One Martini backbone bead per residue (centre of mass of N, CA, C, O) as a GRO file, in nm:
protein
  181
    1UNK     BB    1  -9.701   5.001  -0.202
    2UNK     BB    2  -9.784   5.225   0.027
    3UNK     BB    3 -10.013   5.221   0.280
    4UNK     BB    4 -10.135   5.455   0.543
    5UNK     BB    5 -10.169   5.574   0.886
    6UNK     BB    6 -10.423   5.684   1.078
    7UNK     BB    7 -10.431   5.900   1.270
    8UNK     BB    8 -10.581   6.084   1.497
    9UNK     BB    9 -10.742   6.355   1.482
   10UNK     BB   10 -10.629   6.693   1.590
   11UNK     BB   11 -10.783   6.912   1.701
   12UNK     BB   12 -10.858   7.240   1.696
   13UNK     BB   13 -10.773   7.504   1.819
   14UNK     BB   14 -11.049   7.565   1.930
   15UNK     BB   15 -11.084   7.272   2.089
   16UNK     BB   16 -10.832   7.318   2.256
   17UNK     BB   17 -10.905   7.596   2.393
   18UNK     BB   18 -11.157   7.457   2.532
   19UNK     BB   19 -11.008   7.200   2.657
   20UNK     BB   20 -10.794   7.412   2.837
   21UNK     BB   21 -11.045   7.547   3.005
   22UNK     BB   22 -11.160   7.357   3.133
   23UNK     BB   23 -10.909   7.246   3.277
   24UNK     BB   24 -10.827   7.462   3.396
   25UNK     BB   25 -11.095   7.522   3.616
   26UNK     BB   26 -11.034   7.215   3.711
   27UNK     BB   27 -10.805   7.264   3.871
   28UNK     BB   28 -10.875   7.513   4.025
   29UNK     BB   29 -11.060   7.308   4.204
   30UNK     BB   30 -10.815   7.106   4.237
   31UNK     BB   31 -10.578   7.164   4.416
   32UNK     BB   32 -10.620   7.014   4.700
   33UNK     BB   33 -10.526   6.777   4.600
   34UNK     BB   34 -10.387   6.553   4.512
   35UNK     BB   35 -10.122   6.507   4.296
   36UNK     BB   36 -10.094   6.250   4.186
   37UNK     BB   37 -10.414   6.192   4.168
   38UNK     BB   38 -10.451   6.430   3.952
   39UNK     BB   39 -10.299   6.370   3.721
   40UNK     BB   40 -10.440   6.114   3.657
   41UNK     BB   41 -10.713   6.265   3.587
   42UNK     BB   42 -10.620   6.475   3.358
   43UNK     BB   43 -10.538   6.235   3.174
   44UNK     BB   44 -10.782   6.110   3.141
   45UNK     BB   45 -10.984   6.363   3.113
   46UNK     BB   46 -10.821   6.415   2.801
   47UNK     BB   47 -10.905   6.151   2.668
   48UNK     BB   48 -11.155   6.161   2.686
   49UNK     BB   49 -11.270   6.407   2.567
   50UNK     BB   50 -11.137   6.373   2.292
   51UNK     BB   51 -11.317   6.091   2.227
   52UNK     BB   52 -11.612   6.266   2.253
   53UNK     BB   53 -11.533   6.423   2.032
   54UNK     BB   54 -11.494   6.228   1.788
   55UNK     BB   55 -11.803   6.184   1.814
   56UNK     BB   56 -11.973   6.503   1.921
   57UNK     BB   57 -11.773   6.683   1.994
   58UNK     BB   58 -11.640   6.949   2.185
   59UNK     BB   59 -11.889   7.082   2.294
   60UNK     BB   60 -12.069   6.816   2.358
   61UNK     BB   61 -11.832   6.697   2.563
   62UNK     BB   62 -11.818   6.933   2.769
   63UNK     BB   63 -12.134   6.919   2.835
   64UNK     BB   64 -12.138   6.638   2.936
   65UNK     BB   65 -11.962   6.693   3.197
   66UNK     BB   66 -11.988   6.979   3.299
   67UNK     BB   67 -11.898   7.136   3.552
   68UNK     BB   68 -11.550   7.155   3.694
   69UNK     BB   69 -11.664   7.214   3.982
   70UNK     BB   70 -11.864   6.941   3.971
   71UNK     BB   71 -11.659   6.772   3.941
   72UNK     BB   72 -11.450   6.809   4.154
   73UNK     BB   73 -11.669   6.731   4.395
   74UNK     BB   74 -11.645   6.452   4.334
   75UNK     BB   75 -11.368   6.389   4.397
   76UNK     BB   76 -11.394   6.505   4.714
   77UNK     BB   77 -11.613   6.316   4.779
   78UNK     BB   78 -11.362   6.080   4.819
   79UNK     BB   79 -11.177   6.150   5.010
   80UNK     BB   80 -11.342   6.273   5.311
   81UNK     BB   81 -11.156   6.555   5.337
   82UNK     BB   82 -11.022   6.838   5.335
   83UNK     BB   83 -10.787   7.064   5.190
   84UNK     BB   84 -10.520   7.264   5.156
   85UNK     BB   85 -10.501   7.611   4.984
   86UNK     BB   86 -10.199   7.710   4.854
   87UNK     BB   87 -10.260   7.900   4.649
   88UNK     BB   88 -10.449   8.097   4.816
   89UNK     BB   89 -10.246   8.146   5.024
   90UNK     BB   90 -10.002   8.256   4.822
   91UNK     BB   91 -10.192   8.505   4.733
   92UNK     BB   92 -10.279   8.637   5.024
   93UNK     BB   93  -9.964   8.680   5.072
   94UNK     BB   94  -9.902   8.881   4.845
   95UNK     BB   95 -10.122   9.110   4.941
   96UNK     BB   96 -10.018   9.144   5.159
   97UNK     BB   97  -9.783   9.253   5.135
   98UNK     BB   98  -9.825   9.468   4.943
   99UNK     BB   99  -9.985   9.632   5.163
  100UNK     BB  100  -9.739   9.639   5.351
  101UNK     BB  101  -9.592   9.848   5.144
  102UNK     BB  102  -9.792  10.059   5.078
  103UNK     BB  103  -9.814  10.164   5.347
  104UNK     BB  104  -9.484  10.240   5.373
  105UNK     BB  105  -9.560  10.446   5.097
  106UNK     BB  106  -9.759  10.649   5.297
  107UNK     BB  107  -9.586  10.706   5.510
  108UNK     BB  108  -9.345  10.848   5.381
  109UNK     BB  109  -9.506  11.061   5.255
  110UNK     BB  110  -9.625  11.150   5.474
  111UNK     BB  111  -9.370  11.282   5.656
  112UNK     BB  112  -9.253  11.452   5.426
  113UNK     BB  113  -9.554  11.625   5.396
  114UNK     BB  114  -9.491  11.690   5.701
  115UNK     BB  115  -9.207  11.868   5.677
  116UNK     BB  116  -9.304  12.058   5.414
  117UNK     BB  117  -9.529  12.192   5.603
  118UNK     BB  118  -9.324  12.293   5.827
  119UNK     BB  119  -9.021  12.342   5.609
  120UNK     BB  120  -8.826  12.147   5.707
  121UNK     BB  121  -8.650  11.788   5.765
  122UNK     BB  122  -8.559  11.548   6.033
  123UNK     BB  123  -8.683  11.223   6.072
  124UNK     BB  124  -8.730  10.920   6.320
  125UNK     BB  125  -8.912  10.633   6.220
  126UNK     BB  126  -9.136  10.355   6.280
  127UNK     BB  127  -9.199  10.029   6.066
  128UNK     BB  128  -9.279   9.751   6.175
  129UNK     BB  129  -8.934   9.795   6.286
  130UNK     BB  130  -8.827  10.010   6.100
  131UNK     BB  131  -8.614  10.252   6.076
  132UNK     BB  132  -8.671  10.588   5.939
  133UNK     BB  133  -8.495  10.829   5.763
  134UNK     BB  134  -8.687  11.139   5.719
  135UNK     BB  135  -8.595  11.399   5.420
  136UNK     BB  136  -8.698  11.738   5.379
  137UNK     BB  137  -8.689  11.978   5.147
  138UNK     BB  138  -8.655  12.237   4.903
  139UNK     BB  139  -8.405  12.019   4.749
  140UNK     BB  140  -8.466  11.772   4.932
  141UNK     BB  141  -8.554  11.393   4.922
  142UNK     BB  142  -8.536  11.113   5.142
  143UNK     BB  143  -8.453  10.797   5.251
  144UNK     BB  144  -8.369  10.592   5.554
  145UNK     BB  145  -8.335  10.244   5.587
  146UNK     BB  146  -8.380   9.940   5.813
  147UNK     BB  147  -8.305   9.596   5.901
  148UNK     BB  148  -8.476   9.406   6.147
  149UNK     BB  149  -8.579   9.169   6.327
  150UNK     BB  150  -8.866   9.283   6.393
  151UNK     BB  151  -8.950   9.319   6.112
  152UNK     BB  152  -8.945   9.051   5.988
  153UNK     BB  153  -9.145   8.933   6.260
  154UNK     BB  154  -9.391   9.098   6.147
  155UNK     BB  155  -9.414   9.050   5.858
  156UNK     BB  156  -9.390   8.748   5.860
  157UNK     BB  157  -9.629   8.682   6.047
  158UNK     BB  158  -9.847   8.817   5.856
  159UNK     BB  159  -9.782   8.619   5.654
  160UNK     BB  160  -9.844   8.349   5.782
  161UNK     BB  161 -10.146   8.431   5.857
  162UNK     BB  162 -10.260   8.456   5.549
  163UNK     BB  163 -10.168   8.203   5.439
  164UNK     BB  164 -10.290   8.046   5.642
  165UNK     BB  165 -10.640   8.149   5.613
  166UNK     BB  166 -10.589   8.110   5.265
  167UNK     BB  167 -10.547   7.751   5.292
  168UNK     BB  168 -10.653   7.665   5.564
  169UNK     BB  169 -10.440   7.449   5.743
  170UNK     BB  170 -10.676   7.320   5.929
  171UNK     BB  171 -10.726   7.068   5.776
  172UNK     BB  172 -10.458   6.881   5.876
  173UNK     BB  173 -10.614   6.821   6.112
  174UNK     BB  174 -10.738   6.614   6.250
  175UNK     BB  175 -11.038   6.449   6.310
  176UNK     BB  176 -11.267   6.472   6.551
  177UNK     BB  177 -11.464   6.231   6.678
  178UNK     BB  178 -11.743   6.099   6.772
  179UNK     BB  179 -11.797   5.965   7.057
  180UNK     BB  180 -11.925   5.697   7.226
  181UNK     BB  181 -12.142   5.655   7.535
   0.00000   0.00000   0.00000
């Protein structure tokens, strides 16, 4: 006659899809944290919801530990100073480039149908530092442009300012204390 031992039995779809979504808000408000110790937290942080859930139910464990973001503000107010939100930055430089895509094809739109409007030929302008060449005719519609340093260092700029910005980077800068007089 053999045994069985009994592992603890494992959440039901909906309490893992509960507690993965609590988790992943948790994440999301913890990013700027240090990666090693938040790593540590999130361990320790989904072994406790389980123990939690085995004894009161996964809605009961969830709702006692209250919002993921007030979570998380404990854990930040332990460190002691704001850290920069690369994902954020991340984010915002992805905007800017959309952006500024987005504006490079409404340039060329624009000059197209004015040159259609024109009745049709072709001009060399300049976006953000790349030279272009848009041809219209009432047969033919082309764009011919090329990339430059100029253009790499304008739209590269933006770009950094963007990240810059939207990750907060000023975080990095040592805090200057008041001295005492």
């Amino acid at each position: 006659m053999t045994t069985a031992t009994t592992a603890p039995d494992r959440p039901g779809l909906r309490d893992r899809l509960r507690r993965d979504w609590f988790r992943l808000r948790f994440e999301l408000a913890m990013q700027d944290y240090p990666p090693k110790d938040y790593r540590r937290i999130a361990r320790s942080l989904v072994a406790e919801i389980d123990a939690a859930a085995a004894d009161t139910g996964m809605e009961q464990a969830l709702r006692d530990l209250g919002s993921p973001r007030r979570l998380a503000a404990g854990y930040h107010a332990e460190l002691g100073r704001e850290r920069p939100r690369y994902w954020d930055g991340g984010l915002v430089l992805g905007l800017v480039l959309l952006g500024a895509w987005l504006c490079l094809l409404a340039y060329w739109g624009g000059a197209a149908d004015t040159l259609l409007a024109q009745g049709g030929g072709t001009v060399t302008l300049e976006y953000l530092g790349a030279p272009t060449t848009v041809t219209a005719t009432g047969d033919e519609l082309s764009l011919g442009t090329s990339l430059t340093l100029q253009g790499v260092l304008v739209v590269g700029g933006l770009a950094a300012v963007g990240f810059a910005l939207g990750s907060r980077l000023w975080r990095l800068l040592p805090r200057r204390t008041a001295s005492a007089a």
